[in-house]
Coordinates of C-alpha atoms in Angstrom, one line a residue:
M12 CA -39.9 -176.4 -18.4
A13 CA -40.2 -173.7 -21.1
E14 CA -38.5 -170.4 -20.6
S15 CA -37.6 -167.5 -22.8
V16 CA -34.4 -166.4 -24.4
S17 CA -33.5 -163.5 -26.7
T18 CA -32.6 -164.4 -30.2
G19 CA -32.1 -162.8 -33.5
T20 CA -35.4 -164.3 -34.7
F21 CA -37.7 -163.5 -31.8
N22 CA -37.3 -161.0 -29.0
M23 CA -38.3 -163.7 -26.5
E24 CA -38.1 -167.2 -27.9
S25 CA -39.1 -170.1 -25.7
Y26 CA -36.8 -173.0 -25.1
Y27 CA -36.7 -176.4 -23.5
A28 CA -34.3 -176.9 -20.6
R29 CA -33.9 -178.8 -17.4
G30 CA -31.9 -176.4 -15.2
D31 CA -29.4 -173.7 -16.2
H32 CA -26.7 -176.3 -16.4
T33 CA -28.4 -178.2 -19.3
L34 CA -28.8 -177.5 -22.9
K35 CA -31.4 -174.8 -23.9
V36 CA -33.3 -176.2 -26.9
P37 CA -35.0 -173.3 -28.8
M38 CA -38.5 -173.9 -30.1
S39 CA -37.3 -172.7 -33.4
L40 CA -35.9 -176.2 -33.8
F41 CA -39.4 -177.5 -34.2
R42 CA -40.5 -174.5 -36.3
E43 CA -37.7 -175.3 -38.8
N44 CA -38.8 -178.9 -38.9
R45 CA -42.4 -177.8 -39.7
E46 CA -41.0 -175.5 -42.4
R47 CA -39.0 -178.3 -43.9
L48 CA -42.0 -180.6 -44.0
I49 CA -44.3 -178.0 -45.6
A50 CA -41.6 -177.3 -48.3
R51 CA -41.2 -181.0 -49.0
L52 CA -44.9 -181.6 -49.3
K53 CA -45.4 -178.6 -51.6
R54 CA -42.7 -180.1 -53.9
N55 CA -44.7 -183.3 -54.1
S56 CA -46.7 -183.2 -57.4
D57 CA -49.4 -185.4 -55.9
V58 CA -50.3 -182.7 -53.3
S59 CA -52.1 -179.4 -54.0
A60 CA -51.4 -176.9 -51.2
A61 CA -54.7 -175.2 -51.6
K62 CA -57.1 -176.2 -48.8
T63 CA -54.7 -178.9 -47.7
F64 CA -53.8 -179.4 -44.0
V65 CA -51.4 -181.8 -42.3
I66 CA -53.1 -183.1 -39.1
L67 CA -51.0 -184.9 -36.4
Q68 CA -52.1 -186.4 -33.1
G69 CA -49.8 -186.3 -30.1
G70 CA -49.4 -189.0 -27.6
I71 CA -51.8 -189.7 -24.7
E72 CA -51.2 -190.8 -21.2
V73 CA -51.3 -194.5 -20.7
P74 CA -52.7 -195.9 -17.5
F75 CA -50.8 -198.5 -15.5
N76 CA -53.1 -201.5 -16.0
D77 CA -56.4 -200.7 -14.3
T78 CA -55.0 -198.3 -11.7
D79 CA -55.4 -194.6 -11.4
T80 CA -51.7 -194.0 -12.1
N81 CA -50.0 -193.6 -15.5
W82 CA -46.8 -194.6 -17.1
P83 CA -44.3 -191.7 -17.3
F84 CA -45.4 -189.8 -20.4
R85 CA -43.2 -189.5 -23.5
Q86 CA -44.4 -187.6 -26.5
E87 CA -45.2 -189.4 -29.8
S88 CA -42.1 -189.0 -31.9
F89 CA -43.5 -187.4 -35.1
F90 CA -45.5 -185.0 -32.9
Q91 CA -42.3 -184.2 -30.9
W92 CA -40.4 -183.6 -34.2
S93 CA -43.1 -181.2 -35.4
F94 CA -44.1 -179.3 -32.3
G95 CA -41.8 -180.1 -29.3
V96 CA -44.9 -180.2 -27.1
E97 CA -44.5 -181.8 -23.6
E98 CA -48.2 -182.2 -22.7
P99 CA -50.3 -185.3 -23.7
G100 CA -53.6 -185.2 -25.6
C101 CA -52.7 -182.5 -28.1
Y102 CA -53.1 -182.2 -31.9
G103 CA -51.3 -180.1 -34.5
A104 CA -52.1 -178.9 -37.9
L105 CA -50.1 -177.3 -40.7
D106 CA -51.8 -175.1 -43.4
L107 CA -49.8 -175.9 -46.5
S108 CA -51.2 -172.9 -48.4
L109 CA -50.5 -170.2 -45.8
E110 CA -47.6 -172.2 -44.2
K111 CA -49.0 -171.7 -40.8
S112 CA -48.9 -173.9 -37.7
I113 CA -51.8 -174.6 -35.4
L114 CA -51.7 -176.3 -32.0
F115 CA -54.8 -177.8 -30.4
V116 CA -54.6 -178.5 -26.6
P117 CA -57.1 -180.2 -24.3
R118 CA -59.7 -178.0 -22.6
L119 CA -59.2 -178.9 -18.9
P120 CA -61.8 -178.4 -16.2
A121 CA -61.0 -175.6 -13.8
E122 CA -60.7 -178.1 -10.9
Y123 CA -57.7 -179.7 -12.6
A124 CA -55.7 -176.7 -11.2
I125 CA -55.9 -178.5 -7.8
W126 CA -53.9 -181.4 -9.1
E127 CA -51.8 -179.9 -11.9
G128 CA -51.3 -176.3 -10.8
K129 CA -52.0 -173.3 -12.9
L130 CA -53.9 -174.0 -16.1
H131 CA -52.3 -172.3 -19.0
T132 CA -54.2 -170.2 -21.5
L133 CA -54.2 -170.6 -25.3
E134 CA -51.9 -167.6 -25.5
D135 CA -49.5 -169.2 -23.0
F136 CA -49.2 -172.3 -25.3
K137 CA -48.8 -170.1 -28.4
K138 CA -45.8 -168.3 -26.9
R139 CA -44.4 -171.4 -25.2
Y140 CA -44.2 -173.5 -28.4
G141 CA -43.8 -170.8 -31.0
V142 CA -46.8 -171.7 -33.1
D143 CA -49.0 -169.3 -35.1
E144 CA -52.3 -170.2 -33.6
T145 CA -53.8 -172.2 -30.7
Y146 CA -57.2 -173.6 -30.1
Y147 CA -58.8 -176.4 -27.9
T148 CA -59.0 -179.9 -29.2
D149 CA -62.8 -179.8 -29.1
E150 CA -62.5 -177.0 -31.7
I151 CA -60.6 -179.0 -34.4
K152 CA -63.4 -179.6 -36.8
K153 CA -64.8 -176.0 -36.5
T154 CA -61.3 -174.5 -36.9
L155 CA -60.5 -176.5 -40.0
K156 CA -63.9 -175.8 -41.5
D157 CA -63.5 -172.1 -40.8
K158 CA -60.2 -172.2 -42.6
G159 CA -61.7 -173.9 -45.7
A160 CA -59.8 -177.2 -45.2
S161 CA -60.8 -179.8 -47.8
L162 CA -58.0 -182.4 -47.8
L163 CA -56.3 -183.7 -44.6
L164 CA -53.0 -185.5 -44.8
T165 CA -52.8 -187.9 -41.9
L166 CA -49.9 -190.1 -40.7
H167 CA -50.2 -193.8 -41.5
G168 CA -47.1 -196.0 -42.1
K169 CA -45.4 -199.1 -41.0
N170 CA -42.2 -198.9 -39.0
S171 CA -39.6 -201.1 -40.6
D172 CA -38.0 -202.0 -37.3
S173 CA -41.0 -202.8 -35.1
G174 CA -43.5 -203.8 -37.8
L175 CA -46.0 -201.5 -36.0
Y176 CA -48.0 -198.6 -37.6
S177 CA -47.7 -195.0 -36.7
Q178 CA -50.6 -193.3 -34.9
E179 CA -53.1 -191.8 -37.4
A180 CA -55.0 -188.7 -36.2
I181 CA -58.7 -189.2 -35.4
F182 CA -61.0 -186.6 -34.1
D183 CA -64.8 -185.9 -33.9
G184 CA -65.9 -184.8 -37.4
I185 CA -62.9 -186.0 -39.4
G186 CA -65.3 -187.9 -41.6
E187 CA -66.5 -184.6 -43.0
F188 CA -63.1 -184.1 -44.7
E189 CA -61.3 -185.9 -47.5
V190 CA -58.4 -187.8 -45.9
N191 CA -55.2 -188.9 -47.6
N192 CA -53.2 -191.3 -45.3
T193 CA -50.5 -192.4 -47.7
T194 CA -48.6 -189.3 -48.7
L195 CA -47.4 -187.9 -45.4
Y196 CA -45.6 -190.8 -43.8
P197 CA -42.7 -191.3 -46.3
E198 CA -42.3 -187.5 -46.7
I199 CA -42.0 -186.8 -43.0
C200 CA -39.7 -189.8 -42.5
E201 CA -37.4 -188.5 -45.2
C202 CA -37.3 -185.2 -43.3
R203 CA -36.4 -186.9 -40.1
V204 CA -33.5 -188.8 -41.7
I205 CA -31.5 -185.7 -42.3
K206 CA -30.9 -183.7 -39.1
T207 CA -30.8 -179.9 -38.9
A208 CA -28.0 -178.0 -37.2
K209 CA -30.2 -177.5 -34.1
E210 CA -31.1 -181.1 -34.0
I211 CA -27.5 -182.1 -34.2
D212 CA -26.8 -179.7 -31.2
V213 CA -29.3 -181.7 -29.1
L214 CA -27.9 -185.1 -30.3
R215 CA -24.4 -183.9 -29.6
Y216 CA -25.4 -182.9 -26.1
V217 CA -27.3 -186.1 -25.1
V218 CA -24.5 -188.3 -26.5
K219 CA -21.9 -186.3 -24.5
I220 CA -24.0 -186.7 -21.3
S221 CA -24.4 -190.4 -22.0
S222 CA -20.7 -190.7 -22.7
E223 CA -19.9 -189.1 -19.3
A224 CA -22.4 -191.4 -17.6
H225 CA -20.7 -194.5 -19.1
K226 CA -17.3 -193.3 -18.0
T227 CA -18.7 -192.8 -14.4
V228 CA -20.0 -196.3 -14.4
M229 CA -16.7 -197.7 -15.7
R230 CA -14.9 -196.1 -12.8
M231 CA -17.3 -197.7 -10.2
V232 CA -17.5 -201.2 -11.6
R233 CA -15.8 -204.0 -9.7
P234 CA -16.5 -207.6 -8.8
G235 CA -19.4 -207.8 -6.3
L236 CA -21.3 -205.0 -7.9
G237 CA -24.8 -205.7 -9.2
E238 CA -25.6 -205.1 -12.8
F239 CA -28.6 -203.1 -11.6
Q240 CA -26.4 -200.9 -9.5
A241 CA -24.4 -200.0 -12.6
E242 CA -27.7 -199.2 -14.3
A243 CA -28.8 -197.1 -11.4
A244 CA -25.6 -195.1 -11.5
F245 CA -26.1 -194.4 -15.2
L246 CA -29.7 -193.3 -14.6
N247 CA -28.7 -191.0 -11.8
Y248 CA -26.0 -189.3 -13.8
I249 CA -28.0 -188.6 -17.0
Y250 CA -30.9 -187.2 -14.9
S251 CA -29.1 -185.3 -12.2
I252 CA -26.4 -183.9 -14.3
G253 CA -27.8 -184.0 -17.8
G254 CA -31.5 -183.4 -17.2
C255 CA -32.5 -186.6 -19.0
R256 CA -35.7 -187.8 -17.3
H257 CA -35.9 -190.7 -19.7
V258 CA -33.6 -193.3 -21.3
S259 CA -34.1 -194.1 -24.9
Y260 CA -34.4 -197.8 -24.2
T261 CA -34.1 -200.2 -21.3
C262 CA -30.5 -200.3 -20.1
I263 CA -28.6 -203.4 -21.1
C264 CA -26.0 -204.2 -18.3
G265 CA -24.8 -207.7 -19.2
S266 CA -21.8 -209.3 -17.5
G267 CA -20.3 -212.7 -18.2
H268 CA -22.6 -214.9 -20.2
N269 CA -25.3 -212.2 -20.1
A270 CA -23.1 -210.1 -22.4
S271 CA -24.1 -212.5 -25.2
I272 CA -27.8 -211.7 -24.9
L273 CA -28.4 -208.9 -27.3
H274 CA -31.4 -207.3 -25.5
Y275 CA -30.5 -208.4 -22.0
G276 CA -32.1 -206.3 -19.2
H277 CA -35.7 -207.2 -20.1
A278 CA -38.3 -208.1 -17.4
G279 CA -37.3 -211.7 -17.3
A280 CA -33.6 -210.8 -16.8
P281 CA -33.6 -207.3 -15.2
N282 CA -29.9 -206.7 -14.9
S283 CA -29.9 -208.8 -11.8
K284 CA -26.6 -210.7 -11.9
I285 CA -23.7 -209.9 -9.6
L286 CA -20.4 -209.1 -11.4
E287 CA -17.7 -211.7 -10.9
D288 CA -13.9 -211.4 -11.2
G289 CA -13.0 -212.3 -14.8
D290 CA -16.3 -211.2 -16.3
M291 CA -16.5 -209.0 -19.3
C292 CA -19.2 -206.3 -19.1
L293 CA -21.3 -205.2 -22.0
F294 CA -23.2 -202.1 -21.0
D295 CA -25.5 -200.6 -23.7
M296 CA -27.2 -197.4 -22.3
G297 CA -28.4 -194.1 -23.7
G298 CA -30.1 -191.0 -22.3
N299 CA -32.9 -189.1 -23.9
Y300 CA -33.1 -185.3 -23.9
C301 CA -36.0 -183.3 -25.3
G302 CA -37.0 -186.5 -27.1
Y303 CA -33.6 -187.1 -28.8
A304 CA -31.8 -190.3 -28.2
A305 CA -28.3 -191.5 -27.5
D306 CA -27.2 -195.2 -27.8
I307 CA -23.8 -196.1 -26.6
T308 CA -22.2 -199.5 -25.8
C309 CA -19.0 -199.9 -23.8
S310 CA -17.4 -203.3 -23.2
F311 CA -14.7 -203.7 -20.5
P312 CA -13.5 -206.1 -17.8
A313 CA -15.2 -206.1 -14.4
N314 CA -11.9 -206.0 -12.6
G315 CA -10.3 -203.3 -14.9
K316 CA -7.7 -205.5 -16.5
F317 CA -8.1 -207.4 -19.8
T318 CA -7.1 -211.0 -20.1
D319 CA -5.4 -212.2 -23.3
D320 CA -8.6 -213.7 -24.5
Q321 CA -10.5 -210.6 -23.7
K322 CA -8.0 -208.5 -25.6
F323 CA -8.1 -210.8 -28.6
I324 CA -11.9 -210.5 -29.0
Y325 CA -12.1 -206.9 -28.0
N326 CA -9.4 -205.8 -30.5
A327 CA -11.1 -207.9 -33.3
V328 CA -14.3 -205.8 -32.7
L329 CA -12.3 -202.5 -32.4
K330 CA -10.6 -203.2 -35.7
A331 CA -14.0 -203.7 -37.4
R332 CA -15.2 -200.4 -35.9
D333 CA -12.0 -198.5 -37.0
A334 CA -12.3 -199.9 -40.5
V335 CA -15.8 -198.5 -40.8
M336 CA -14.9 -195.2 -39.2
N337 CA -12.1 -194.8 -41.8
A338 CA -14.4 -195.6 -44.8
V339 CA -17.8 -194.1 -44.0
K340 CA -18.8 -190.9 -45.8
P341 CA -21.6 -189.6 -48.1
G342 CA -22.2 -191.8 -51.1
V343 CA -21.2 -195.0 -49.3
S344 CA -23.6 -198.0 -49.1
W345 CA -24.4 -198.9 -45.5
T346 CA -24.6 -202.6 -46.6
D347 CA -21.0 -202.3 -47.8
M348 CA -20.0 -200.9 -44.4
H349 CA -21.6 -203.8 -42.6
L350 CA -19.8 -206.3 -44.8
L351 CA -16.5 -204.4 -44.3
A352 CA -16.9 -204.7 -40.5
N353 CA -17.8 -208.4 -40.6
E354 CA -14.9 -209.3 -42.9
T355 CA -12.4 -207.3 -40.8
M356 CA -13.6 -209.0 -37.6
L357 CA -13.5 -212.5 -39.1
T358 CA -10.0 -211.8 -40.4
S359 CA -8.9 -211.0 -36.8
L360 CA -10.6 -214.1 -35.5
K361 CA -8.6 -216.1 -38.1
E362 CA -5.4 -214.4 -37.2
G363 CA -6.0 -215.3 -33.5
G364 CA -6.5 -219.0 -34.3
L365 CA -10.2 -219.2 -33.7
L366 CA -11.0 -219.7 -37.4
I367 CA -9.3 -221.2 -40.4
G368 CA -9.8 -220.9 -44.1
D369 CA -10.7 -218.2 -46.6
V370 CA -12.5 -215.2 -45.1
K371 CA -14.5 -214.5 -48.2
D372 CA -15.7 -218.1 -48.2
M373 CA -16.7 -217.7 -44.5
M374 CA -18.8 -214.6 -45.5
K375 CA -20.4 -216.6 -48.3
S376 CA -21.4 -219.3 -45.9
G377 CA -23.0 -216.8 -43.5
L378 CA -20.5 -217.4 -40.7
N379 CA -20.4 -213.6 -40.1
E380 CA -24.0 -213.8 -38.9
I381 CA -23.1 -216.5 -36.3
F382 CA -20.7 -214.2 -34.5
Q383 CA -22.6 -211.0 -35.2
P384 CA -26.3 -211.7 -35.5
H385 CA -27.3 -208.1 -35.9
G386 CA -26.7 -205.2 -38.3
L387 CA -23.8 -202.8 -38.2
G388 CA -26.1 -200.1 -36.7
H389 CA -29.1 -198.0 -37.3
L390 CA -30.4 -194.5 -37.9
M391 CA -30.8 -192.5 -34.7
G392 CA -32.7 -189.4 -33.8
L393 CA -36.0 -189.0 -31.9
D394 CA -36.2 -192.8 -31.8
V395 CA -33.2 -194.9 -30.9
H396 CA -34.0 -197.0 -34.0
D397 CA -35.1 -194.0 -36.1
V398 CA -37.5 -194.0 -39.0
G399 CA -36.3 -194.0 -42.6
G400 CA -34.5 -197.3 -42.8
Y401 CA -36.6 -198.8 -45.6
L402 CA -38.6 -196.3 -47.6
P403 CA -39.8 -196.2 -51.2
G404 CA -37.0 -195.2 -53.5
H405 CA -34.2 -196.8 -51.4
P406 CA -32.8 -200.4 -51.3
E407 CA -35.2 -202.9 -49.8
R408 CA -34.3 -205.3 -47.0
S409 CA -32.3 -208.3 -48.1
T410 CA -33.2 -211.9 -47.3
S411 CA -29.6 -213.1 -47.6
A412 CA -27.7 -214.4 -44.6
G413 CA -25.2 -212.0 -43.2
I414 CA -27.1 -208.8 -44.2
R415 CA -30.8 -209.7 -43.6
K416 CA -30.7 -208.2 -40.1
L417 CA -29.6 -204.7 -41.3
R418 CA -32.0 -201.9 -40.1
T419 CA -31.2 -199.9 -43.2
A420 CA -29.5 -200.5 -46.6
R421 CA -29.4 -196.9 -47.6
T422 CA -26.7 -194.9 -49.3
L423 CA -25.3 -192.5 -46.7
L424 CA -26.0 -188.8 -46.9
A425 CA -24.5 -185.8 -45.0
G426 CA -26.8 -185.0 -42.0
M427 CA -27.6 -188.6 -41.1
V428 CA -26.9 -189.7 -37.6
L429 CA -26.3 -193.5 -37.1
T430 CA -24.8 -195.9 -34.7
I431 CA -21.7 -198.0 -35.7
E432 CA -21.8 -201.0 -33.5
P433 CA -19.9 -204.1 -34.5
G434 CA -19.9 -207.0 -32.1
C435 CA -18.6 -210.5 -31.5
Y436 CA -20.7 -212.9 -29.4
F437 CA -20.6 -216.5 -28.3
I438 CA -24.2 -217.5 -28.4
D439 CA -24.7 -221.2 -27.7
C440 CA -27.7 -221.8 -30.0
L441 CA -26.0 -220.1 -32.9
L442 CA -22.7 -221.9 -32.3
D443 CA -24.4 -225.3 -32.1
D444 CA -26.1 -224.6 -35.4
A445 CA -22.8 -223.6 -37.0
L446 CA -21.0 -226.7 -35.7
T447 CA -23.7 -228.9 -37.3
N448 CA -23.6 -227.0 -40.6
P449 CA -20.8 -228.4 -42.8
N450 CA -20.5 -225.2 -44.8
Q451 CA -19.7 -223.3 -41.6
S452 CA -18.2 -225.8 -39.2
R453 CA -15.2 -226.3 -41.6
F454 CA -14.0 -222.8 -40.6
I455 CA -14.2 -223.2 -36.9
V456 CA -11.4 -224.5 -34.7
R457 CA -13.4 -226.4 -32.2
E458 CA -10.8 -226.8 -29.5
Q459 CA -10.2 -223.0 -29.6
L460 CA -13.9 -222.3 -29.5
T461 CA -14.4 -224.4 -26.4
R462 CA -12.8 -221.9 -24.1
F463 CA -15.1 -219.1 -25.2
R464 CA -18.3 -221.0 -24.5
G465 CA -20.4 -219.1 -21.9
W466 CA -17.9 -216.3 -22.1
G467 CA -20.4 -213.6 -23.3
G468 CA -19.6 -211.1 -26.0
I469 CA -18.3 -207.7 -26.9
R470 CA -19.9 -204.7 -28.7
I471 CA -18.5 -201.3 -29.4
E472 CA -21.2 -198.8 -30.3
D473 CA -20.6 -195.2 -31.3
D474 CA -23.1 -192.5 -32.3
V475 CA -21.8 -190.7 -35.4
L476 CA -22.8 -187.9 -37.7
I477 CA -22.2 -188.2 -41.4
T478 CA -20.5 -185.0 -42.6
E479 CA -19.9 -183.6 -46.0
T480 CA -16.4 -185.2 -46.1
G481 CA -16.7 -188.2 -43.8
V482 CA -17.8 -188.7 -40.2
E483 CA -17.8 -187.1 -36.8
N484 CA -17.9 -189.5 -33.8
L485 CA -20.1 -187.9 -31.2
T486 CA -19.3 -190.5 -28.6
Q487 CA -16.5 -189.6 -26.1
V488 CA -15.4 -192.7 -24.1
P489 CA -12.2 -194.7 -23.7
R490 CA -12.0 -197.2 -26.6
T491 CA -8.6 -198.9 -26.8
V492 CA -7.6 -201.6 -24.3
E493 CA -4.9 -199.2 -23.0
E494 CA -7.4 -196.3 -22.6
I495 CA -9.9 -198.4 -20.8
E496 CA -7.4 -199.9 -18.4
H497 CA -5.9 -196.4 -17.7
W498 CA -9.4 -194.9 -17.1
M499 CA -10.5 -197.7 -14.8
A500 CA -7.3 -197.8 -12.8
E501 CA -7.9 -194.5 -11.0
G502 CA -9.0 -195.1 -7.5
R503 CA -9.6 -198.8 -8.1
N504 CA -7.9 -199.9 -4.8
E505 CA -10.3 -197.7 -2.8
L506 CA -13.5 -198.8 -4.6
K507 CA -16.4 -199.8 -2.3
L508 CA -19.8 -201.2 -3.2
P509 CA -22.6 -198.6 -2.9
Q510 CA -24.1 -200.5 0.1
D511 CA -20.8 -200.4 1.9
K512 CA -20.2 -196.7 1.7

């Protein structure tokens, strides 16, 4: 839905919203992103603005196998960042010299109105998305030729998390232009790393909605509930209350042993277990609004009361999170924050009798990677694992045990949004390896470890904004043992399963 609102910049500026109760996202957010990209490219000594255009290709609808239905459409992230366009099949161009934006939309046959409703005009799209000019996609070559375009900057780069390459624009006649596909990717990624005030508003909103959804789920959880029913309650809340049609990733609703499976919830294990009394739940879920992601993990007991062992492990993870929260600020190395979290957690595990020996020696042996086989967190924005983790001019990915899984090793800057998500897991294959490794097994108290076999794991994940002086935690959920038990206690005696209501 695109509507209009009066602002100081435009008399009638369009915005994205899903009902009057949801956040109104002004199209000026995307105009500012385009302006930032143009300014950055013009500072690049390898780029001449004259006759140079950025050309981006939006996402396309993807058929469901060989049927005549499609997967729910989500816009390609770089295109969303630049234009905020909801429709598939579009292209966008930026004229570096004149600093103008151009949107190209598909020319749909008239009969499409039968299936899709009123077909919008070029002027409709121009007003809706706040661009300077609009044309049809079959006019891309002619339009660029008429404007004297000589060099096209296209998007081609490898995502350091997935290993996949971004979608490079291709259109009929592109071979008649000079194409540079190496300059744009690192520059636009660097722009996406630092969020604007308007982007932060959207992230703050989607994290708040996701926080409230997590709290709603915590209140309904009880033994006998299906993991999938908790997932369904989360999805219902973020969509019906928050206007989030999409989640940012498949919900992870692990209970008991499943809480030790880092990406549980996949097709082979689709949140299908029934919660049992004594289970710990690890629910990792995040809504998506106007393309922007949330990513929150809450860990809590299915029956609402922590056992002593559950408190022990939970508080070890919470201390790690708190240590990072107190230390994180601009100028700090993310690698150092990861190591701080790991050292803090191992110290707590030693104090609780699960480990023995010198904690620094444990770290040198890579024992930290046994109990937390993932990084401290990741950049977040339009992608839940956002771009920019490993770019030229920044630290490269390490191959050393304990830090090789980090999704970024950057020095923190104000305006970054990241997750802080330490965890402690009891994963059989990793524990078996550690117990056969003399450099690691010497630190493990085997008889204490036995009672945690099959127990699962705990993760505490917050979405944070790096500020000029420190950090702002955007996540708003109960975090201490006492807060969780107090929150879950209300109405617990009257809880019913959804199917029994």
